[in-house]
mmCIF file of N, CA and C in Angstrom:
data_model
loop_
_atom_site.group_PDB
_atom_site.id
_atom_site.type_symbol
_atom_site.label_atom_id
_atom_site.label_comp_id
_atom_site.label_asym_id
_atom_site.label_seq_id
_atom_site.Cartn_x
_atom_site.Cartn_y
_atom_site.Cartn_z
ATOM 1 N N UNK C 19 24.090 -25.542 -20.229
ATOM 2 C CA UNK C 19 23.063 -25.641 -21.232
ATOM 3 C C UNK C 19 21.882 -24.748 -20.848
ATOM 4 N N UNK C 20 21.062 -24.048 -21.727
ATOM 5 C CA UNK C 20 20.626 -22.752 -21.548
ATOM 6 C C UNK C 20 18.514 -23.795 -21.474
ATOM 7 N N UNK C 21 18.035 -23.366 -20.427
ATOM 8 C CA UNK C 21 16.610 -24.201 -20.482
ATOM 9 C C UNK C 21 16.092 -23.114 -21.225
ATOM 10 N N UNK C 22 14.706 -24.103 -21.776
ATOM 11 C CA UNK C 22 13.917 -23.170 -22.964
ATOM 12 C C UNK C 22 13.256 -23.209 -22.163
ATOM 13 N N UNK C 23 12.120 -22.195 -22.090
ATOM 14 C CA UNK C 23 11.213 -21.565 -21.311
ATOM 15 C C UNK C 23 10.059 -22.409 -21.923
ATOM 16 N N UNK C 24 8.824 -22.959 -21.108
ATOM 17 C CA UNK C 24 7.646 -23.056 -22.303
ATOM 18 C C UNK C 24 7.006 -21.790 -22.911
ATOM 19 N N UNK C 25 6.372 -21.834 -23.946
ATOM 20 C CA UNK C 25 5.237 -20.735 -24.174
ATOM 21 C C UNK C 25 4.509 -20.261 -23.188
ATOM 22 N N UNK C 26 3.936 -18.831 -23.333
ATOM 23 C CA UNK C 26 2.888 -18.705 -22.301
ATOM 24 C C UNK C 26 1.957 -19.649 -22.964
ATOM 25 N N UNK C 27 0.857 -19.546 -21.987
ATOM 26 C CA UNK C 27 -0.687 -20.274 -21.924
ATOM 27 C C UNK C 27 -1.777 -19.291 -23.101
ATOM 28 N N UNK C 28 -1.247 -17.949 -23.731
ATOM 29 C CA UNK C 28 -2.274 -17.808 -24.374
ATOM 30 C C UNK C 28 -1.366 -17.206 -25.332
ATOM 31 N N UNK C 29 -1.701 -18.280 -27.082
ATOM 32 C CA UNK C 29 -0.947 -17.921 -27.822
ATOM 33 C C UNK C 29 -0.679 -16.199 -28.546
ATOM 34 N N UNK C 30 -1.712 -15.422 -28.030
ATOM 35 C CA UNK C 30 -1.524 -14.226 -28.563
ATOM 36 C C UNK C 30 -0.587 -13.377 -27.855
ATOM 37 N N UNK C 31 -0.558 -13.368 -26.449
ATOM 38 C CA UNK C 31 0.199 -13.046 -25.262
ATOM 39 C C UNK C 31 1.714 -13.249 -25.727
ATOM 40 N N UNK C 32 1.605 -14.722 -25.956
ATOM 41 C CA UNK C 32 2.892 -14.975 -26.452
ATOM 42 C C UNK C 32 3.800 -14.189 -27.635
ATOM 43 N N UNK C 33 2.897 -14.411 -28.616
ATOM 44 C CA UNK C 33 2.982 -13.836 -30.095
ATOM 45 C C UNK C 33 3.676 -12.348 -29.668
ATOM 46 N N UNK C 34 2.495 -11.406 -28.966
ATOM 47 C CA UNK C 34 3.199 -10.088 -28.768
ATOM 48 C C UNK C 34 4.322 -9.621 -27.735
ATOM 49 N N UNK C 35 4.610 -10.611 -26.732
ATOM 50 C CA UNK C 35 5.573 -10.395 -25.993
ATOM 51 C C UNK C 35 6.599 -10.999 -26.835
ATOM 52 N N UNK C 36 6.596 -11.599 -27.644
ATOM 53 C CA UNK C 36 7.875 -12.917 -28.585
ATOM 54 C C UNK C 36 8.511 -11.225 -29.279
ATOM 55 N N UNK C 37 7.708 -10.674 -30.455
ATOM 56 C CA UNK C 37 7.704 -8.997 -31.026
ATOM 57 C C UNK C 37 8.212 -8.037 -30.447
ATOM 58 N N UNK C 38 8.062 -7.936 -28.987
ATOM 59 C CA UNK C 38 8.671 -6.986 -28.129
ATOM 60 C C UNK C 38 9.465 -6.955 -27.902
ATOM 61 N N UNK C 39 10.384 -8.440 -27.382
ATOM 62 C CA UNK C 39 11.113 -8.574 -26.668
ATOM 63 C C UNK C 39 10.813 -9.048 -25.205
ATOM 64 N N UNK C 40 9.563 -8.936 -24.757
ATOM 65 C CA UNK C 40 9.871 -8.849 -23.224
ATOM 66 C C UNK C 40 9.261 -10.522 -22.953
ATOM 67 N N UNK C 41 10.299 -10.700 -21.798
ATOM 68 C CA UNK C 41 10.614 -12.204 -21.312
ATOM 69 C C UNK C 41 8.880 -12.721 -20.605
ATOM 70 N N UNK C 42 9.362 -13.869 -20.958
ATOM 71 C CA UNK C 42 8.299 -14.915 -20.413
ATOM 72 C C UNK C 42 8.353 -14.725 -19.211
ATOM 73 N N UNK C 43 9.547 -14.521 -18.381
ATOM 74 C CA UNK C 43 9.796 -14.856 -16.686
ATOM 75 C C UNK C 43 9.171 -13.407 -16.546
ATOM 76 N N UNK C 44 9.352 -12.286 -16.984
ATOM 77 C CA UNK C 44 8.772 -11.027 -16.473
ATOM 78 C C UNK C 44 7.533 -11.560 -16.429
ATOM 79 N N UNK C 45 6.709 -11.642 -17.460
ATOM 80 C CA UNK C 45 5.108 -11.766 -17.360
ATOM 81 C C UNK C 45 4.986 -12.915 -16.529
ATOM 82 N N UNK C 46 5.546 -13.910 -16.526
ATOM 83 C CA UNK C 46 4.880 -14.528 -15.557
ATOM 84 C C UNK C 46 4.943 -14.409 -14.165
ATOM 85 N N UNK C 47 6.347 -13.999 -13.712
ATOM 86 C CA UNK C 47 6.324 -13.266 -12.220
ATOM 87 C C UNK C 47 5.310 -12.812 -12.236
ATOM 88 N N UNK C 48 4.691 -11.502 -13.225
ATOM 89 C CA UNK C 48 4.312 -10.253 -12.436
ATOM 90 C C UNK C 48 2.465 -10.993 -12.444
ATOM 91 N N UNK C 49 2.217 -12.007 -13.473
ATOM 92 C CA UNK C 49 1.115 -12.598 -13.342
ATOM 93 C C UNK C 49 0.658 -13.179 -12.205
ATOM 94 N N UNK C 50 2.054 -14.245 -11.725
ATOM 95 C CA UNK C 50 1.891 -15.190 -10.140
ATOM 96 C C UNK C 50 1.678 -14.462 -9.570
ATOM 97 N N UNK C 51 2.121 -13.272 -9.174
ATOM 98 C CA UNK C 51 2.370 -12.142 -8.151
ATOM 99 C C UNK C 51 0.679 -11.500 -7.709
ATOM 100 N N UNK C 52 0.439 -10.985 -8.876
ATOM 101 C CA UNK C 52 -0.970 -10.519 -8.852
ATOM 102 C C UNK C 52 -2.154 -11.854 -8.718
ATOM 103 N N UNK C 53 -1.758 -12.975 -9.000
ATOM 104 C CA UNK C 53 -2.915 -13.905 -8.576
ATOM 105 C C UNK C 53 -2.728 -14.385 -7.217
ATOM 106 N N UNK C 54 -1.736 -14.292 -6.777
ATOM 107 C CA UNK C 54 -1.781 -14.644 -5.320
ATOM 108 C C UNK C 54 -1.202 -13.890 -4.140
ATOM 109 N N UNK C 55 -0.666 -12.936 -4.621
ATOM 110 C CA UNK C 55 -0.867 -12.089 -3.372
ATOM 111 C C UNK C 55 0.583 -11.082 -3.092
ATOM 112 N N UNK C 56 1.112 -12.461 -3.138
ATOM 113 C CA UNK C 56 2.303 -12.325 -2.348
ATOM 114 C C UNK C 56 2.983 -14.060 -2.837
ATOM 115 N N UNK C 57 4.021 -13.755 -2.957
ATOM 116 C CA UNK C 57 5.183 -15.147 -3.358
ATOM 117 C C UNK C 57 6.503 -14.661 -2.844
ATOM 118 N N UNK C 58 7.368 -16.125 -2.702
ATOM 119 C CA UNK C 58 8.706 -15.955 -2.265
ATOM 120 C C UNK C 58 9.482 -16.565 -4.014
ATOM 121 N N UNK C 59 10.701 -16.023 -3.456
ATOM 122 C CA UNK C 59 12.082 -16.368 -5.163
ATOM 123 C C UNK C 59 11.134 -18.265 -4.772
ATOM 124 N N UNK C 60 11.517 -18.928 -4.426
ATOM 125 C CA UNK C 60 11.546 -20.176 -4.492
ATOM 126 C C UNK C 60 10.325 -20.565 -5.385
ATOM 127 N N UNK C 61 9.222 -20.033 -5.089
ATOM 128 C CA UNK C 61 7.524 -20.120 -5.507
ATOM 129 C C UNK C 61 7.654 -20.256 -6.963
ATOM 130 N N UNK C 62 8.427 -18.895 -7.049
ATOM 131 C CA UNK C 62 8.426 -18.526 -8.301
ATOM 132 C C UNK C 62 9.473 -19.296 -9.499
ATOM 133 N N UNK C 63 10.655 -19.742 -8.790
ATOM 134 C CA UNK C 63 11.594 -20.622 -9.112
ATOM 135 C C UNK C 63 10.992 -21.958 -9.812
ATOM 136 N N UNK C 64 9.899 -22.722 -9.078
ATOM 137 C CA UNK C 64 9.551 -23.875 -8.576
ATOM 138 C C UNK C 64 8.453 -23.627 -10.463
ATOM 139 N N UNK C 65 7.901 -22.477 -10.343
ATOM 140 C CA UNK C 65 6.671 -21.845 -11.094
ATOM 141 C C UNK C 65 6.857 -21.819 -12.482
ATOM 142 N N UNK C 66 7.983 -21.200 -12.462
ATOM 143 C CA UNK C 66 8.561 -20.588 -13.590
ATOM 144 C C UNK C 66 9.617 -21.768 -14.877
ATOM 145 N N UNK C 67 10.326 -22.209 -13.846
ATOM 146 C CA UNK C 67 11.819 -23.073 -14.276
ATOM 147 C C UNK C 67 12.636 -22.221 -14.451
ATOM 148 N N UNK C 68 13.020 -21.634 -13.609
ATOM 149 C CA UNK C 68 13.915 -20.666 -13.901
ATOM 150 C C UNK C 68 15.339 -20.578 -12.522
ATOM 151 N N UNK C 69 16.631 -20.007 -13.008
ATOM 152 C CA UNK C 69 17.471 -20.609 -11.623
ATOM 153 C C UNK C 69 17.373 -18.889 -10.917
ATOM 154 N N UNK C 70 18.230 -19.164 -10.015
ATOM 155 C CA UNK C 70 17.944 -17.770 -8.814
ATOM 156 C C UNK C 70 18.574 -16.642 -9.261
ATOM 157 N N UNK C 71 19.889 -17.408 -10.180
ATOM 158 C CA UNK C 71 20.429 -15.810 -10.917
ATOM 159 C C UNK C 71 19.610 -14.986 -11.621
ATOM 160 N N UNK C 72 18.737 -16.001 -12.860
ATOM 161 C CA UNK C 72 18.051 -15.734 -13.657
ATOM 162 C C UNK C 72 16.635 -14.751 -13.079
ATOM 163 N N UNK C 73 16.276 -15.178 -12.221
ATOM 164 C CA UNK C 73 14.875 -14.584 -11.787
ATOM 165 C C UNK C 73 15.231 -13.278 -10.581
ATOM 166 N N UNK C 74 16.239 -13.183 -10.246
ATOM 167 C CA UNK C 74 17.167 -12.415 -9.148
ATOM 168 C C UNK C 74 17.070 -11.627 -10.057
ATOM 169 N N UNK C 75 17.886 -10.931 -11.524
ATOM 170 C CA UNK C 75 17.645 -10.103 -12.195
ATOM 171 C C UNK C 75 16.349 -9.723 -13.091
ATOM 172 N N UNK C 76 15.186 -10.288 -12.531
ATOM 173 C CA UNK C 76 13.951 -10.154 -13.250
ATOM 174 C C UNK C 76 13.135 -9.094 -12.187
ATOM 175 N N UNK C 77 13.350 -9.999 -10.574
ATOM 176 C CA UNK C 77 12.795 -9.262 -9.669
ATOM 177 C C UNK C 77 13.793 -7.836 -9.645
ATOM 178 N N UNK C 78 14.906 -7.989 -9.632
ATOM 179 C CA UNK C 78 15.605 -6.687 -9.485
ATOM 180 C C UNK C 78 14.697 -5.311 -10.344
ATOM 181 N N UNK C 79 14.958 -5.706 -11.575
ATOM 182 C CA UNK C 79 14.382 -4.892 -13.000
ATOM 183 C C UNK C 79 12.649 -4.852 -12.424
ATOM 184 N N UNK C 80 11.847 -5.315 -12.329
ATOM 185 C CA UNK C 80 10.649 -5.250 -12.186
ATOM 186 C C UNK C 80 10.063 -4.208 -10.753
ATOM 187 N N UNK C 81 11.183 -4.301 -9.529
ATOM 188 C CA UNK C 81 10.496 -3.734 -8.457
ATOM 189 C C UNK C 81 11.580 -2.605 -8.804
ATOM 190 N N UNK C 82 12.556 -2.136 -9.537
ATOM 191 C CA UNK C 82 13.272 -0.830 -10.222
ATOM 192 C C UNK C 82 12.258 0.094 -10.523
ATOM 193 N N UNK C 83 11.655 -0.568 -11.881
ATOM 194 C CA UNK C 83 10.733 0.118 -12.239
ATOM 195 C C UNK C 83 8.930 0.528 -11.289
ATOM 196 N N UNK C 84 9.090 -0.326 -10.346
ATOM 197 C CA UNK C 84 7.773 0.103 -9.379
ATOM 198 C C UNK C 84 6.632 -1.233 -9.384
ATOM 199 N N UNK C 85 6.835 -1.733 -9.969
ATOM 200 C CA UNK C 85 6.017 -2.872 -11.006
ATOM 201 C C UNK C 85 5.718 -4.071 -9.550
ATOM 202 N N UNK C 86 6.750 -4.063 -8.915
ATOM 203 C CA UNK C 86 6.888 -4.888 -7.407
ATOM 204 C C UNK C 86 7.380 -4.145 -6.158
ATOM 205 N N UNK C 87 7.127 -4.969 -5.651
ATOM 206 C CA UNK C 87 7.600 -4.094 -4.012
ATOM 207 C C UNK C 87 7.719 -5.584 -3.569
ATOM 208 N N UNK C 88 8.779 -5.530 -2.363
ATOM 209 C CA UNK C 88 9.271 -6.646 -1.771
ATOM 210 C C UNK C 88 8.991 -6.037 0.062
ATOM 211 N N UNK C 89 9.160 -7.415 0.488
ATOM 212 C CA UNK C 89 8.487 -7.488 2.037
ATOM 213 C C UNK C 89 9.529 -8.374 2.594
ATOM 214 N N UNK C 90 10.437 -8.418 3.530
ATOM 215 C CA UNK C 90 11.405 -8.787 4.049
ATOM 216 C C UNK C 90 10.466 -8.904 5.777
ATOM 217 N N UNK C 91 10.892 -10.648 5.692
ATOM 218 C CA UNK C 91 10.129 -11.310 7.068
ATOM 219 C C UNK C 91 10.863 -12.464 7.587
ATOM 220 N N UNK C 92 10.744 -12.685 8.904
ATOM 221 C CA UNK C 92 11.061 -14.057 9.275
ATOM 222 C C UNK C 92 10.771 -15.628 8.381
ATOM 223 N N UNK C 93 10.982 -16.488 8.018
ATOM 224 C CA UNK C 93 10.820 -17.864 7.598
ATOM 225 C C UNK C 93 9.377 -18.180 8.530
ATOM 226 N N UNK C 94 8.300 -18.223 8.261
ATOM 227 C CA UNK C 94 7.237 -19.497 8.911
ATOM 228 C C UNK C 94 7.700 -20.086 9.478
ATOM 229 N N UNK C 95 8.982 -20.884 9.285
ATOM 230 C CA UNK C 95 9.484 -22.172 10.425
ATOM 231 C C UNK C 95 10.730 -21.580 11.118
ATOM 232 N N UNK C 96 10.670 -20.487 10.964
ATOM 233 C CA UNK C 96 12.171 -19.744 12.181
ATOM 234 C C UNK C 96 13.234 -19.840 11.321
ATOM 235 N N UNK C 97 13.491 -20.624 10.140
ATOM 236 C CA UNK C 97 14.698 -20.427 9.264
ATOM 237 C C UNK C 97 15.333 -19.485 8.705
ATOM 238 N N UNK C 98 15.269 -18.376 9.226
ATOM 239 C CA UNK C 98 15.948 -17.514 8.838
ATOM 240 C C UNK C 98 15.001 -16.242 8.027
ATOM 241 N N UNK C 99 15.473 -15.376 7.459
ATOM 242 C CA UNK C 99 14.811 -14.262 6.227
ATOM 243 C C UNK C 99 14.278 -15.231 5.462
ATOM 244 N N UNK C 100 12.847 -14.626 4.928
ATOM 245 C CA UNK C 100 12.692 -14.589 3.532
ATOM 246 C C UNK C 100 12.207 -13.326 2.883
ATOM 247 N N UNK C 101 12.239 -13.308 1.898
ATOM 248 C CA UNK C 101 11.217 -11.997 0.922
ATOM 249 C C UNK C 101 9.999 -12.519 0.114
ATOM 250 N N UNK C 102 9.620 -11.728 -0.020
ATOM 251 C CA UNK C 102 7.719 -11.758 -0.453
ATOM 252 C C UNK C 102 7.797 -10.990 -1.252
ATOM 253 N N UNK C 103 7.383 -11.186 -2.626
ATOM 254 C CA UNK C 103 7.045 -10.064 -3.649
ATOM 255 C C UNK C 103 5.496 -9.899 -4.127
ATOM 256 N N UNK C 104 5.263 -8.875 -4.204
ATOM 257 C CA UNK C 104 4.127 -8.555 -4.841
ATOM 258 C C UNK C 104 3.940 -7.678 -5.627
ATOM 259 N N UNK C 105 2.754 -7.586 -6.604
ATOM 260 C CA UNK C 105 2.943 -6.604 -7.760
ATOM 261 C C UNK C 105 2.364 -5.588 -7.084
ATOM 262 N N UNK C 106 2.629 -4.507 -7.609
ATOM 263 C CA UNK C 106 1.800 -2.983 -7.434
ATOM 264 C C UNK C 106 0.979 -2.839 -8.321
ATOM 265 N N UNK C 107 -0.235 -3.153 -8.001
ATOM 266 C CA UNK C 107 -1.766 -3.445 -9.042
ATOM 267 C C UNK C 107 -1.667 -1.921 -9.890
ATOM 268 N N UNK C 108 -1.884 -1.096 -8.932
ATOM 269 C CA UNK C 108 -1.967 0.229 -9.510
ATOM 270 C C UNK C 108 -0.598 0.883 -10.474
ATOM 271 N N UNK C 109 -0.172 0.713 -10.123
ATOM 272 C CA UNK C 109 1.266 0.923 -11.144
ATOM 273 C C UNK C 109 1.168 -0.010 -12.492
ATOM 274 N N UNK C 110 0.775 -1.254 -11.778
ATOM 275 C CA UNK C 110 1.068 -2.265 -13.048
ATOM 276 C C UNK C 110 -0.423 -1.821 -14.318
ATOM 277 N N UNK C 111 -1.476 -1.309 -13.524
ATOM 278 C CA UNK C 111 -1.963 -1.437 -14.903
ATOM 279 C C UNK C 111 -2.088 0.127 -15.382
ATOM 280 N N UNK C 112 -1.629 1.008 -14.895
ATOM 281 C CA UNK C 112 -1.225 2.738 -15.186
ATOM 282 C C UNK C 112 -0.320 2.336 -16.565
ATOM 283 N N UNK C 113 0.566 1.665 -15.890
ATOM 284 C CA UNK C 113 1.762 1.902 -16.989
ATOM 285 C C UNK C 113 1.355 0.419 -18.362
ATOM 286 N N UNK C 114 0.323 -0.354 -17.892
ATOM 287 C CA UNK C 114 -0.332 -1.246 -19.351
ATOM 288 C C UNK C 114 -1.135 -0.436 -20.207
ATOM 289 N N UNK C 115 -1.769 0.699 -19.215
ATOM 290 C CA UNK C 115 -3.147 1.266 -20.214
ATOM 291 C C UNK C 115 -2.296 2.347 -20.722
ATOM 292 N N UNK C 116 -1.108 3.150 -20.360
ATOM 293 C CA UNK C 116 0.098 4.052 -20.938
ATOM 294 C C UNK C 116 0.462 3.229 -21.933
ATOM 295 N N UNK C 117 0.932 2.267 -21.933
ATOM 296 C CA UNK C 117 1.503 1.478 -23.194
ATOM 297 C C UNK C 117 0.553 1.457 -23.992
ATOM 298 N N UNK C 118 -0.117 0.882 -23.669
ATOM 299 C CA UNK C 118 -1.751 0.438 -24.809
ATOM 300 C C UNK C 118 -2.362 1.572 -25.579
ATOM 301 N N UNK C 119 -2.301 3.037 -25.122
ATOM 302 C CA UNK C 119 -2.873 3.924 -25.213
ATOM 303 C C UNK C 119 -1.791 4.237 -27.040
ATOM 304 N N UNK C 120 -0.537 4.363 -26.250
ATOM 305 C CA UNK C 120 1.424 5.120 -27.189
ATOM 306 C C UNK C 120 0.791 4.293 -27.984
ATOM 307 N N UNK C 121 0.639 3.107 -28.263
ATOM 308 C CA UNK C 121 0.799 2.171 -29.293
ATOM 309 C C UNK C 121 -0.414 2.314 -30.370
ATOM 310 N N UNK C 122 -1.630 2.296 -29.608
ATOM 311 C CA UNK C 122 -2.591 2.470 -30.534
ATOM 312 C C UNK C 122 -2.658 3.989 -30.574
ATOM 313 N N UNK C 123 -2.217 4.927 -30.160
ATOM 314 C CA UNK C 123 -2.671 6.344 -30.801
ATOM 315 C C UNK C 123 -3.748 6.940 -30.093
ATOM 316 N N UNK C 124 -4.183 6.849 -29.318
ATOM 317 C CA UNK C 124 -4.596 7.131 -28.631
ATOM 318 C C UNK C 124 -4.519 7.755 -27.183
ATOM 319 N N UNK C 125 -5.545 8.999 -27.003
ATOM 320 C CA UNK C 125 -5.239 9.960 -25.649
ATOM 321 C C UNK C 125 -5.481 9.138 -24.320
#
C-alpha cells in the first residue's frame, strides 16, 4: 500500500511544486538538509515518512545533479558507516534564481 505524503507546510509551495511535478521528499530533503547542516538517510526517513528505497533514489537524483554532497564517517557509537548529507547552498540557490529567472523572463 502506497503512503500519502502530507502537504508541505506552505500552501503555495505546495500548489507550485503539485504543477511541476517535483516531489514533496525532494523539497523536503533538500529543506532539512539546509536547516541543519548535515543529516543521516534515517533523520530524514524518521522526517519525511518515507522508506529507504524511496528516499535512496531521491538522495541519489539530488547529489547527481550537485544539489547534495554526501560525507561518509564512522557511527558516533562505533556501529559501523554512516553518511551525512548536505545541501550545496551555493548550487542550490544558482540553479533556484536560474529557474526563477527561465520562468519569469527574465535576464
Amino acid at each position: 500500500m502506497k503512503r500519502m505524503m502530507t502537504p508541505l507546510p506552505d500552501p503555495e509551495v505546495e500548489r507550485l511544486a503539485r504543477a511541476l511535478g517535483v516531489t514533496r521528499a525532494r523539497v523536503e530533503v533538500l529543506r532539512i538538509a539546509l536547516e541543519r547542516g548535515e543529516v543521516t538517510a534515517t533523520e530524514l526517513m524518521a522526517e519525511i515518512d518515507i522508506s529507504r528505497s524511496g528516499l535512496q533514489r531521491h538522495l541519489t537524483t539530488l547529489t547527481e545533479e550537485g544539489l547534495l554532497s554526501e560525507r561518509h564517517a564512522t557511527h558516533p557509537r562505533g556501529r559501523g558507516p554512516v553518511i551525512y548529507w548536505a545541501t550545496n547552498r551555493a548550487e542550490t540557490e544558482r540553479v533556484l534564481e536560474s529557474f526563477s529567472r527561465h520562468i519569469l523572463g527574465t535576464p
